[in-house]
Amino acid sequence: MHDSHYIDGRWQPSHGTDRIDVVDAATEEVLATVPAGDADDANAAVAAARAAFPSWAATSPAERAGYLKRAAEALQLRQTEIATLISHEVGMPFAYSNVVQAGLPVQSFVSIADVALSFPFEEQIYNSLVVREPIGVVVAITPWNYPLHQIAAKVAPALAAGCTVVLKPSEVAPLNAYVLAEVFESIGLPPGVFNLVSGTGAGVGETLVAHPEVDMVSLTGSTVAGRRIGAVAAQTIKRVALELGGKSPLIVLDDADLVEAVSAGLNGCYLNSGQTCIALTRMIVPRARLAEVEAIAKAGAEAITVGDPFAPTTVLGPLVSATQRDRVVDYIDIGIAEGARLVTGGPTPPEGLDRGYYVRPTVFSDVTPDMAIVREEIFGPVLVIQPYDDEDEAVALANDSIYGLNAAVFAGDETRAIALARRIRAGQVQINDGAFNIYAPFGGYGQSGNGREFGKWGLEEFLETKSMQLP
Ligand code: NAD
């Protein structure tokens, strides 16, 4: 049980008296509770971050990189504990959590430290000295699906830039954020440089977004939250960076290895039970191969072991919460009602799993571009298959979305795949299952957001630019 926020280098009891239950996704039992912070907590955290800003901004990039590397080491020492915690909070199978949920944040801190050490914070352009300075106090607001990864993607570069931070983690999976605060405490990060306030989005979250002493808000979350936060932050002309939802396409070209492409597509759709912003939820395939694709997808989905996140054979765990499970089941019902054909899966829970928020890996075919299951982010293990007649149609289907976060192309000929990838309106395109790269920019086109995280692009988000005209 937590009853405090981490503010100004100390654990301070919450002013807010409400509490939030954190529920185990597999057992439906309350794991822990955290305080729902209120406006006093938000004000105290912002005041601490504001007071700490001048001296933190004056440290050298090397000094700040040193703190980030020490944080990475301390996180790595607690990797198993963090992976276990997040498997309970989110439901991701432990083996995956260990690599992704607990492993990636370590890499984020290390990579951003490296980037900061070589980043050109100053350059001379003719008679001007152009300097990049930290923007100031940053409010970081994060989701539950990859909770510590999303936190690290903001906190590491903000600190590296010389900003001070107030983190408001997801109220659904906040426990890992408490571990991060303990890590910063253990490495002696100066008071006020990092602050943690837990609570709801509409409550303490919105107070932080509206706060006049905050210079920037960085959100990862739903497009609905992004719209609201953008509107609230606009009142004080804050910089707002938004990493939002997606409905990402995978295009299979006719020369691709079909088994490889469809299998990788299923993994890309179902990772973390489909609760992944870059999930490849629309599989766009040559019409002549549709029946084969359906058969491979059906066999692949039915071979997936769904169950306890701590059983070594589990590939898909439960969804994070009852709310999320109900939302996904509703979408499956809507798909059926809209006339889509269920290839496999469906709205009923997997056999033998009556406790925990489980949903069967589901595949739909015979969909039309106007259906809700084709257009809207479901955030669950639901794949739709769409046929195309020629490459232009494949590109048109891929781009027929308000989102543009991710895409994938599978082709026998890599040059052809790259040519196609250039035509897709998305922030990243995976070609023949190319791996995630922590040094490459990550972010969305369209209503998937603005701004970029990771690598030098992630650091630049948190910098202002000043030019001094020299005589
Ligand atoms: P959410 O939008 O419900 O919540 C995200 C965070 O925003 C939470 O901390 C929440 O408390 C806060 N919040 C919500 N409304 C707020 C408000 N009015 N003011 C201040 N804070 C507010 O999203 P979620 O359910 O936690 O996460 C799932 C969503 O996140 C999906 O849409 C997913 O695609 C998206 N996501 C995007 C990325 C990306 O990098 N683009 C990564 C992961 C998740």
Short mmCIF file of C-alpha atoms and ligand atoms in Angstrom, two decimals:
data_model
loop_
_atom_site.label_atom_id
_atom_site.label_comp_id
_atom_site.label_asym_id
_atom_site.label_seq_id
_atom_site.Cartn_x
_atom_site.Cartn_y
_atom_site.Cartn_z
CA MET A 1 0.00 0.00 0.00
CA HIS A 2 1.24 3.47 -0.86
CA ASP A 3 -0.07 6.54 0.91
CA SER A 4 2.41 9.17 -0.25
CA HIS A 5 3.60 11.01 -3.32
CA TYR A 6 7.30 11.59 -4.00
CA ILE A 7 7.75 15.36 -3.93
CA ASP A 8 10.89 17.45 -3.40
CA GLY A 9 13.01 14.38 -2.66
CA ARG A 10 10.71 13.12 0.12
CA TRP A 11 7.74 10.80 0.49
CA GLN A 12 4.96 13.20 1.41
CA PRO A 13 1.54 12.02 2.62
CA SER A 14 -1.23 12.71 0.13
CA HIS A 15 -3.50 15.72 0.72
CA GLY A 16 -6.11 13.89 -1.33
CA THR A 17 -7.98 11.42 0.84
CA ASP A 18 -9.42 9.20 -1.91
CA ARG A 19 -7.63 5.98 -2.71
CA ILE A 20 -7.32 4.01 -5.95
CA ASP A 21 -7.30 0.20 -6.02
CA VAL A 22 -4.73 -1.42 -8.29
CA VAL A 23 -6.16 -4.74 -9.45
CA ASP A 24 -4.33 -7.90 -10.50
CA ALA A 25 -5.34 -8.61 -14.12
CA ALA A 26 -5.24 -12.40 -13.71
CA THR A 27 -6.76 -12.86 -10.23
CA GLU A 28 -9.06 -9.80 -10.12
CA GLU A 29 -7.80 -9.21 -6.56
CA VAL A 30 -6.65 -5.85 -5.22
CA LEU A 31 -2.85 -5.80 -5.40
CA ALA A 32 -2.30 -2.49 -3.65
CA THR A 33 -3.79 0.95 -3.29
CA VAL A 34 -2.36 4.35 -4.19
CA PRO A 35 -3.53 7.80 -3.20
CA ALA A 36 -5.63 9.92 -5.54
CA GLY A 37 -3.72 13.17 -5.33
CA ASP A 38 -5.57 16.48 -5.30
CA ALA A 39 -4.81 20.07 -6.32
CA ASP A 40 -2.64 20.64 -3.22
CA ASP A 41 -0.48 17.65 -4.14
CA ALA A 42 -0.22 18.90 -7.74
CA ASN A 43 0.73 22.41 -6.58
CA ALA A 44 3.38 21.08 -4.18
CA ALA A 45 4.93 18.92 -6.90
CA VAL A 46 5.01 21.75 -9.44
CA ALA A 47 6.48 24.15 -6.85
CA ALA A 48 9.24 21.62 -6.08
CA ALA A 49 10.00 21.10 -9.76
CA ARG A 50 10.02 24.86 -10.38
CA ALA A 51 12.40 25.49 -7.46
CA ALA A 52 14.78 22.75 -8.59
CA PHE A 53 14.84 23.85 -12.22
CA PRO A 54 17.55 26.57 -12.24
CA SER A 55 20.24 24.46 -10.59
CA TRP A 56 19.37 21.28 -12.54
CA ALA A 57 19.35 23.22 -15.82
CA ALA A 58 22.80 24.56 -14.94
CA THR A 59 24.37 21.08 -14.61
CA SER A 60 26.41 19.78 -17.52
CA PRO A 61 25.02 17.18 -19.95
CA ALA A 62 27.71 14.80 -18.70
CA GLU A 63 26.58 15.22 -15.11
CA ARG A 64 22.96 14.56 -16.07
CA ALA A 65 23.98 11.56 -18.20
CA GLY A 66 25.77 10.22 -15.12
CA TYR A 67 22.53 10.27 -13.13
CA LEU A 68 20.69 8.53 -15.98
CA LYS A 69 23.29 5.77 -16.14
CA ARG A 70 23.09 5.26 -12.37
CA ALA A 71 19.30 5.09 -12.64
CA ALA A 72 19.66 2.45 -15.39
CA GLU A 73 21.95 0.37 -13.17
CA ALA A 74 19.56 0.61 -10.22
CA LEU A 75 16.59 -0.32 -12.44
CA GLN A 76 18.48 -3.30 -13.81
CA LEU A 77 19.15 -4.56 -10.27
CA ARG A 78 15.37 -4.58 -9.72
CA GLN A 79 14.46 -5.95 -13.17
CA THR A 80 12.84 -9.20 -11.98
CA GLU A 81 10.85 -7.37 -9.32
CA ILE A 82 9.63 -4.80 -11.87
CA ALA A 83 8.70 -7.46 -14.45
CA THR A 84 6.76 -9.39 -11.80
CA LEU A 85 4.95 -6.28 -10.63
CA ILE A 86 3.93 -5.27 -14.18
CA SER A 87 2.80 -8.81 -15.02
CA HIS A 88 0.45 -8.55 -12.05
CA GLU A 89 -0.68 -5.00 -12.89
CA VAL A 90 -1.06 -5.38 -16.67
CA GLY A 91 -1.29 -9.16 -17.24
CA MET A 92 1.58 -9.51 -19.70
CA PRO A 93 3.29 -12.91 -19.50
CA PHE A 94 6.36 -12.69 -17.26
CA ALA A 95 8.95 -13.71 -19.89
CA TYR A 96 7.78 -10.86 -22.16
CA SER A 97 7.50 -8.43 -19.26
CA ASN A 98 11.04 -9.17 -18.28
CA VAL A 99 12.36 -8.19 -21.70
CA VAL A 100 9.93 -5.44 -22.69
CA GLN A 101 8.31 -3.96 -19.59
CA ALA A 102 11.39 -4.09 -17.35
CA GLY A 103 14.23 -4.39 -19.87
CA LEU A 104 13.38 -1.56 -22.28
CA PRO A 105 13.33 1.18 -19.60
CA VAL A 106 16.92 0.29 -18.69
CA GLN A 107 17.89 0.67 -22.35
CA SER A 108 16.01 3.97 -22.57
CA PHE A 109 17.99 5.49 -19.73
CA VAL A 110 21.29 4.24 -21.17
CA SER A 111 20.52 5.30 -24.74
CA ILE A 112 19.36 8.78 -23.78
CA ALA A 113 22.47 9.24 -21.64
CA ASP A 114 24.55 8.37 -24.72
CA VAL A 115 22.55 10.73 -26.92
CA ALA A 116 22.95 13.59 -24.42
CA LEU A 117 26.73 13.13 -24.33
CA SER A 118 27.08 13.71 -28.08
CA PHE A 119 24.17 16.11 -28.65
CA PRO A 120 25.09 19.54 -30.12
CA PHE A 121 23.59 21.82 -27.44
CA GLU A 122 25.27 24.81 -29.18
CA GLU A 123 26.15 25.73 -32.71
CA GLN A 124 27.29 28.86 -34.53
CA ILE A 125 25.33 29.95 -37.63
CA TYR A 126 27.07 32.95 -39.30
CA ASN A 127 26.96 35.65 -36.60
CA SER A 128 24.61 33.80 -34.28
CA LEU A 129 25.28 31.49 -31.39
CA VAL A 130 22.32 29.09 -31.26
CA VAL A 131 21.83 27.35 -27.94
CA ARG A 132 19.40 24.62 -27.00
CA GLU A 133 18.06 25.07 -23.46
CA PRO A 134 15.71 22.95 -21.33
CA ILE A 135 12.09 24.04 -21.72
CA GLY A 136 11.49 24.06 -17.96
CA VAL A 137 9.03 22.11 -15.81
CA VAL A 138 7.61 19.10 -17.64
CA VAL A 139 4.47 17.21 -16.69
CA ALA A 140 4.62 13.62 -17.92
CA ILE A 141 1.32 11.73 -18.13
CA THR A 142 1.50 8.06 -19.02
CA PRO A 143 -0.72 5.03 -19.81
CA TRP A 144 -0.90 1.54 -18.34
CA ASN A 145 -0.05 -0.74 -21.26
CA TYR A 146 3.75 -0.44 -21.18
CA PRO A 147 3.78 1.68 -18.06
CA LEU A 148 7.45 1.99 -17.16
CA HIS A 149 8.58 2.03 -20.79
CA GLN A 150 6.30 5.01 -21.51
CA ILE A 151 7.51 6.74 -18.36
CA ALA A 152 11.18 6.22 -19.26
CA ALA A 153 10.51 7.52 -22.79
CA LYS A 154 9.63 10.90 -21.25
CA VAL A 155 11.50 11.12 -17.96
CA ALA A 156 14.93 10.10 -19.30
CA PRO A 157 15.09 12.68 -22.12
CA ALA A 158 13.43 15.42 -20.06
CA LEU A 159 16.05 15.02 -17.32
CA ALA A 160 18.83 14.74 -19.91
CA ALA A 161 17.67 18.01 -21.44
CA GLY A 162 17.90 19.73 -18.03
CA CYS A 163 14.17 19.86 -17.33
CA THR A 164 12.56 18.97 -14.03
CA VAL A 165 9.63 16.60 -14.05
CA VAL A 166 6.29 15.89 -12.40
CA LEU A 167 5.10 12.40 -13.35
CA LYS A 168 1.43 11.45 -13.18
CA PRO A 169 1.40 7.74 -14.06
CA SER A 170 -1.65 5.75 -15.10
CA GLU A 171 -4.00 5.10 -12.21
CA VAL A 172 -4.49 1.57 -13.60
CA ALA A 173 -0.82 0.51 -13.31
CA PRO A 174 1.00 2.99 -11.07
CA LEU A 175 3.06 0.66 -8.86
CA ASN A 176 6.07 0.51 -11.18
CA ALA A 177 6.29 4.32 -11.05
CA TYR A 178 6.81 4.06 -7.30
CA VAL A 179 9.78 1.78 -7.95
CA LEU A 180 11.23 4.40 -10.29
CA ALA A 181 10.84 7.09 -7.62
CA GLU A 182 12.68 4.82 -5.16
CA VAL A 183 15.42 4.38 -7.74
CA PHE A 184 15.86 8.15 -8.09
CA GLU A 185 15.89 8.48 -4.32
CA SER A 186 18.53 5.74 -4.04
CA ILE A 187 20.89 7.37 -6.55
CA GLY A 188 20.65 10.77 -4.86
CA LEU A 189 18.95 12.70 -7.65
CA PRO A 190 18.65 16.25 -6.26
CA PRO A 191 15.29 17.02 -4.56
CA GLY A 192 12.56 18.36 -6.85
CA VAL A 193 14.17 17.19 -10.08
CA PHE A 194 11.79 14.23 -10.29
CA ASN A 195 8.40 14.22 -8.57
CA LEU A 196 5.67 11.59 -8.60
CA VAL A 197 2.01 12.35 -7.98
CA SER A 198 -0.49 9.54 -8.37
CA GLY A 199 -4.16 10.03 -9.14
CA THR A 200 -6.74 10.19 -11.87
CA GLY A 201 -6.51 11.97 -15.20
CA ALA A 202 -9.60 14.09 -14.71
CA GLY A 203 -8.47 14.98 -11.17
CA VAL A 204 -4.82 15.67 -10.44
CA GLY A 205 -3.87 15.10 -14.10
CA GLU A 206 -5.91 17.99 -15.40
CA THR A 207 -4.76 20.28 -12.54
CA LEU A 208 -1.18 19.64 -13.61
CA VAL A 209 -1.97 20.25 -17.29
CA ALA A 210 -3.64 23.58 -16.51
CA HIS A 211 -0.95 24.73 -14.05
CA PRO A 212 0.58 28.07 -15.12
CA GLU A 213 4.02 27.12 -13.73
CA VAL A 214 4.27 24.10 -16.03
CA ASP A 215 6.05 24.69 -19.35
CA MET A 216 5.30 21.47 -21.19
CA VAL A 217 3.01 18.47 -21.04
CA SER A 218 4.03 15.18 -22.57
CA LEU A 219 1.20 12.65 -22.80
CA THR A 220 1.10 9.08 -23.94
CA GLY A 221 -2.48 7.89 -23.95
CA SER A 222 -5.69 7.75 -25.91
CA THR A 223 -6.61 10.20 -28.63
CA VAL A 224 -9.61 11.25 -26.49
CA ALA A 225 -7.27 12.25 -23.64
CA GLY A 226 -4.94 13.94 -26.14
CA ARG A 227 -7.72 16.17 -27.44
CA ARG A 228 -8.74 17.21 -23.93
CA ILE A 229 -5.19 17.79 -22.71
CA GLY A 230 -4.33 19.79 -25.83
CA ALA A 231 -7.36 22.02 -25.23
CA VAL A 232 -6.61 22.58 -21.53
CA ALA A 233 -2.90 23.25 -22.13
CA ALA A 234 -3.71 25.73 -24.89
CA GLN A 235 -5.02 28.18 -22.29
CA THR A 236 -1.44 28.79 -21.14
CA ILE A 237 0.20 28.11 -24.54
CA LYS A 238 2.20 25.18 -23.20
CA ARG A 239 4.13 22.94 -25.48
CA VAL A 240 2.25 19.65 -25.76
CA ALA A 241 3.74 16.40 -27.03
CA LEU A 242 1.20 13.69 -27.77
CA GLU A 243 1.77 9.97 -28.31
CA LEU A 244 -1.72 8.63 -28.94
CA GLY A 245 -3.65 5.72 -30.38
CA GLY A 246 -3.36 3.74 -33.58
CA LYS A 247 -5.03 1.32 -35.97
CA SER A 248 -1.94 0.13 -37.73
CA PRO A 249 -1.90 -1.75 -41.05
CA LEU A 250 0.30 -4.59 -42.19
CA ILE A 251 0.52 -4.95 -45.97
CA VAL A 252 1.48 -8.35 -47.31
CA LEU A 253 2.76 -8.11 -50.90
CA ASP A 254 2.17 -10.95 -53.33
CA ASP A 255 5.83 -12.06 -53.33
CA ALA A 256 6.01 -12.36 -49.52
CA ASP A 257 6.43 -15.63 -47.65
CA LEU A 258 2.83 -15.93 -46.49
CA VAL A 259 3.38 -18.08 -43.42
CA GLU A 260 6.17 -15.82 -42.20
CA ALA A 261 4.18 -12.64 -42.88
CA VAL A 262 0.92 -13.79 -41.30
CA SER A 263 2.68 -15.29 -38.27
CA ALA A 264 4.62 -12.07 -37.70
CA GLY A 265 1.36 -10.17 -38.23
CA LEU A 266 -0.38 -12.18 -35.53
CA ASN A 267 2.48 -11.49 -33.11
CA GLY A 268 2.34 -7.82 -34.02
CA CYS A 269 -1.40 -7.72 -33.39
CA TYR A 270 -1.61 -9.82 -30.25
CA LEU A 271 1.46 -8.67 -28.27
CA ASN A 272 0.36 -7.76 -24.75
CA SER A 273 -3.10 -9.12 -25.64
CA GLY A 274 -3.43 -6.44 -28.29
CA GLN A 275 -2.98 -3.66 -25.77
CA THR A 276 -0.16 -2.12 -27.75
CA CYS A 277 -0.36 1.29 -29.39
CA ILE A 278 1.55 0.04 -32.45
CA ALA A 279 -0.49 -3.19 -32.72
CA LEU A 280 -0.81 -4.31 -36.35
CA THR A 281 -4.57 -4.74 -36.24
CA ARG A 282 -5.39 -4.51 -39.96
CA MET A 283 -3.88 -7.18 -42.21
CA ILE A 284 -4.09 -6.09 -45.86
CA VAL A 285 -3.53 -9.02 -48.21
CA PRO A 286 -3.74 -9.89 -51.94
CA ARG A 287 -7.32 -10.94 -52.73
CA ALA A 288 -6.10 -14.06 -54.53
CA ARG A 289 -4.40 -15.24 -51.29
CA LEU A 290 -7.22 -14.32 -48.88
CA ALA A 291 -8.36 -17.89 -48.19
CA GLU A 292 -4.79 -19.02 -47.50
CA VAL A 293 -4.20 -16.05 -45.19
CA GLU A 294 -7.39 -16.80 -43.28
CA ALA A 295 -6.36 -20.43 -42.82
CA ILE A 296 -2.88 -19.50 -41.56
CA ALA A 297 -4.30 -16.84 -39.24
CA LYS A 298 -6.94 -19.22 -37.87
CA ALA A 299 -4.41 -21.96 -37.17
CA GLY A 300 -1.95 -19.47 -35.68
CA ALA A 301 -4.50 -17.79 -33.41
CA GLU A 302 -5.88 -21.12 -32.22
CA ALA A 303 -2.38 -22.38 -31.37
CA ILE A 304 -1.74 -19.48 -28.97
CA THR A 305 -1.69 -20.44 -25.30
CA VAL A 306 -3.83 -18.00 -23.33
CA GLY A 307 -3.59 -18.08 -19.56
CA ASP A 308 -1.79 -17.24 -16.33
CA PRO A 309 0.96 -14.65 -16.95
CA PHE A 310 3.28 -16.64 -14.68
CA ALA A 311 2.88 -20.00 -16.45
CA PRO A 312 5.97 -20.49 -18.64
CA THR A 313 3.95 -21.63 -21.68
CA THR A 314 1.61 -18.61 -21.73
CA VAL A 315 1.81 -16.37 -24.78
CA LEU A 316 -1.27 -14.23 -24.11
CA GLY A 317 -2.27 -13.08 -20.65
CA PRO A 318 -5.47 -11.39 -19.53
CA LEU A 319 -6.46 -7.87 -20.47
CA VAL A 320 -5.64 -5.22 -17.90
CA SER A 321 -9.08 -4.68 -16.36
CA ALA A 322 -12.77 -5.52 -16.44
CA THR A 323 -13.42 -2.21 -18.23
CA GLN A 324 -10.92 -3.05 -20.96
CA ARG A 325 -12.21 -6.63 -21.32
CA ASP A 326 -15.80 -5.37 -21.63
CA ARG A 327 -14.80 -2.78 -24.21
CA VAL A 328 -13.03 -5.36 -26.35
CA VAL A 329 -15.90 -7.89 -26.08
CA ASP A 330 -18.31 -5.11 -27.09
CA TYR A 331 -16.23 -4.47 -30.21
CA ILE A 332 -16.29 -8.18 -31.10
CA ASP A 333 -20.09 -8.12 -30.75
CA ILE A 334 -20.25 -4.97 -32.88
CA GLY A 335 -18.13 -6.66 -35.57
CA ILE A 336 -20.50 -9.60 -35.70
CA ALA A 337 -23.52 -7.27 -35.76
CA GLU A 338 -21.92 -5.23 -38.58
CA GLY A 339 -21.76 -8.39 -40.69
CA ALA A 340 -18.06 -9.24 -40.45
CA ARG A 341 -17.24 -12.97 -40.49
CA LEU A 342 -15.58 -14.45 -37.43
CA VAL A 343 -12.66 -16.61 -38.61
CA THR A 344 -11.74 -17.58 -35.07
CA GLY A 345 -12.14 -16.35 -31.48
CA GLY A 346 -15.22 -14.45 -30.39
CA PRO A 347 -16.85 -12.70 -27.46
CA THR A 348 -16.94 -15.63 -25.01
CA PRO A 349 -13.99 -16.11 -22.63
CA PRO A 350 -11.41 -18.81 -23.38
CA GLU A 351 -12.34 -22.18 -21.93
CA GLY A 352 -11.35 -22.83 -18.35
CA LEU A 353 -10.46 -19.20 -17.63
CA ASP A 354 -13.35 -17.87 -15.60
CA ARG A 355 -11.20 -15.65 -13.39
CA GLY A 356 -9.07 -12.86 -14.90
CA TYR A 357 -9.94 -10.57 -17.79
CA TYR A 358 -9.25 -12.98 -20.64
CA VAL A 359 -10.34 -12.53 -24.27
CA ARG A 360 -9.82 -15.08 -27.05
CA PRO A 361 -7.47 -14.14 -29.89
CA THR A 362 -9.96 -13.13 -32.55
CA VAL A 363 -9.78 -12.78 -36.34
CA PHE A 364 -12.40 -11.20 -38.59
CA SER A 365 -12.67 -11.36 -42.36
CA ASP A 366 -15.26 -10.06 -44.86
CA VAL A 367 -14.93 -6.60 -43.37
CA THR A 368 -15.65 -3.30 -45.12
CA PRO A 369 -13.66 -0.10 -44.61
CA ASP A 370 -16.56 1.66 -42.88
CA MET A 371 -16.95 -0.88 -40.06
CA ALA A 372 -16.13 0.23 -36.51
CA ILE A 373 -13.81 -2.78 -36.06
CA VAL A 374 -11.79 -1.56 -39.06
CA ARG A 375 -11.73 2.13 -38.13
CA GLU A 376 -11.49 2.27 -34.32
CA GLU A 377 -8.73 1.33 -31.92
CA ILE A 378 -10.01 -1.70 -30.01
CA PHE A 379 -6.92 -2.26 -27.82
CA GLY A 380 -7.47 -6.00 -27.53
CA PRO A 381 -6.56 -9.19 -29.43
CA VAL A 382 -8.72 -8.51 -32.49
CA LEU A 383 -7.41 -8.68 -36.06
CA VAL A 384 -9.25 -7.74 -39.25
CA ILE A 385 -8.19 -9.03 -42.67
CA GLN A 386 -8.78 -6.79 -45.70
CA PRO A 387 -8.17 -7.92 -49.30
CA TYR A 388 -6.74 -5.70 -52.09
CA ASP A 389 -6.55 -6.03 -55.85
CA ASP A 390 -3.47 -3.91 -56.58
CA GLU A 391 -0.75 -2.02 -54.70
CA ASP A 392 -2.51 1.34 -55.04
CA GLU A 393 -5.53 -0.13 -53.32
CA ALA A 394 -3.33 -1.64 -50.61
CA VAL A 395 -1.80 1.79 -49.92
CA ALA A 396 -5.22 3.47 -49.99
CA LEU A 397 -6.60 0.98 -47.46
CA ALA A 398 -3.52 1.38 -45.23
CA ASN A 399 -3.85 5.16 -45.27
CA ASP A 400 -7.63 5.16 -44.77
CA SER A 401 -7.42 5.98 -41.06
CA ILE A 402 -7.40 8.98 -38.76
CA TYR A 403 -4.31 7.39 -37.20
CA GLY A 404 -0.75 7.01 -38.45
CA LEU A 405 1.35 5.52 -35.69
CA ASN A 406 2.79 2.36 -37.18
CA ALA A 407 2.67 0.13 -40.24
CA ALA A 408 4.40 -2.95 -41.59
CA VAL A 409 5.20 -4.29 -45.02
CA PHE A 410 6.09 -7.86 -45.90
CA ALA A 411 7.60 -8.53 -49.31
CA GLY A 412 10.00 -10.94 -50.97
CA ASP A 413 11.81 -7.97 -52.47
CA GLU A 414 13.02 -5.50 -49.85
CA THR A 415 13.41 -2.64 -52.36
CA ARG A 416 9.76 -3.01 -53.30
CA ALA A 417 8.81 -3.02 -49.61
CA ILE A 418 10.76 0.20 -48.96
CA ALA A 419 9.14 1.89 -51.98
CA LEU A 420 5.73 0.98 -50.61
CA ALA A 421 6.67 2.06 -47.07
CA ARG A 422 7.40 5.57 -48.40
CA ARG A 423 3.77 5.87 -49.46
CA ILE A 424 2.35 5.02 -46.05
CA ARG A 425 1.40 7.93 -43.77
CA ALA A 426 2.79 6.65 -40.48
CA GLY A 427 5.59 7.50 -38.07
CA GLN A 428 7.26 4.12 -38.47
CA VAL A 429 7.11 1.20 -40.85
CA GLN A 430 8.50 -2.23 -39.99
CA ILE A 431 9.86 -3.93 -43.07
CA ASN A 432 9.92 -7.75 -43.05
CA ASP A 433 9.67 -7.75 -39.25
CA GLY A 434 12.52 -5.24 -38.73
CA ALA A 435 13.17 -4.87 -35.00
CA PHE A 436 12.28 -1.96 -32.71
CA ASN A 437 15.24 0.41 -32.41
CA ILE A 438 15.55 2.51 -29.25
CA TYR A 439 17.73 5.09 -31.06
CA ALA A 440 15.16 5.68 -33.85
CA PRO A 441 12.35 8.26 -33.58
CA PHE A 442 8.94 6.97 -32.50
CA GLY A 443 5.66 8.83 -32.89
CA GLY A 444 2.59 9.34 -35.00
CA TYR A 445 1.15 11.09 -38.02
CA GLY A 446 -2.43 12.38 -37.98
CA GLN A 447 -4.45 11.78 -34.84
CA SER A 448 -1.80 9.41 -33.48
CA GLY A 449 -0.19 12.54 -32.10
CA ASN A 450 2.69 14.89 -32.63
CA GLY A 451 6.29 14.92 -31.56
CA ARG A 452 8.75 12.05 -31.37
CA GLU A 453 10.26 9.98 -28.59
CA PHE A 454 13.62 8.15 -28.32
CA GLY A 455 17.03 8.93 -29.70
CA LYS A 456 18.07 12.51 -30.41
CA TRP A 457 14.51 13.34 -31.53
CA GLY A 458 13.23 12.40 -28.08
CA LEU A 459 15.75 14.71 -26.43
CA GLU A 460 14.93 17.62 -28.76
CA GLU A 461 11.28 17.51 -27.64
CA PHE A 462 12.29 18.97 -24.29
CA LEU A 463 14.53 21.77 -25.58
CA GLU A 464 13.90 25.42 -26.35
CA THR A 465 16.02 27.18 -28.96
CA LYS A 466 17.69 30.55 -28.36
CA SER A 467 19.78 32.50 -30.83
CA MET A 468 22.25 35.14 -29.70
CA GLN A 469 23.21 37.55 -32.45
CA LEU A 470 26.90 38.37 -32.00
CA PRO A 471 28.48 41.65 -33.11
P1 NAD B 1 -5.87 7.15 -21.30
O1 NAD B 1 -5.92 8.20 -22.32
O2 NAD B 1 -7.11 6.70 -20.67
O3 NAD B 1 -4.91 7.58 -20.10
C1 NAD B 1 -3.56 7.94 -20.32
C2 NAD B 1 -3.11 8.85 -19.20
O4 NAD B 1 -3.76 10.10 -19.36
C3 NAD B 1 -3.49 8.35 -17.80
O5 NAD B 1 -2.44 8.65 -16.91
C4 NAD B 1 -4.73 9.16 -17.48
O6 NAD B 1 -4.93 9.31 -16.11
C5 NAD B 1 -4.38 10.47 -18.15
N1 NAD B 1 -5.52 11.34 -18.47
C6 NAD B 1 -6.68 10.97 -19.05
N2 NAD B 1 -7.47 12.07 -19.21
C7 NAD B 1 -6.78 13.13 -18.73
C8 NAD B 1 -7.06 14.53 -18.60
N3 NAD B 1 -8.21 15.04 -19.01
N4 NAD B 1 -6.11 15.33 -18.07
C9 NAD B 1 -4.94 14.81 -17.66
N5 NAD B 1 -4.62 13.50 -17.73
C10 NAD B 1 -5.53 12.67 -18.27
O7 NAD B 1 -5.09 5.92 -21.98
P2 NAD B 1 -4.80 4.48 -21.39
O8 NAD B 1 -6.09 3.72 -21.40
O9 NAD B 1 -4.02 4.59 -20.12
O10 NAD B 1 -3.80 3.89 -22.49
C11 NAD B 1 -4.24 3.37 -23.69
C12 NAD B 1 -4.12 4.39 -24.80
O11 NAD B 1 -2.81 4.88 -24.88
C13 NAD B 1 -4.41 3.78 -26.16
O12 NAD B 1 -5.19 4.66 -26.92
C14 NAD B 1 -3.03 3.64 -26.77
O13 NAD B 1 -3.00 3.60 -28.16
C15 NAD B 1 -2.32 4.82 -26.23
N6 NAD B 1 -0.88 4.60 -26.26
C16 NAD B 1 -0.12 5.30 -27.16
C17 NAD B 1 1.25 5.08 -27.24
C18 NAD B 1 2.11 5.85 -28.19
O14 NAD B 1 3.31 5.88 -27.99
N7 NAD B 1 1.57 6.49 -29.20
C19 NAD B 1 1.84 4.17 -26.38
C20 NAD B 1 1.04 3.48 -25.47
C21 NAD B 1 -0.32 3.72 -25.42
#
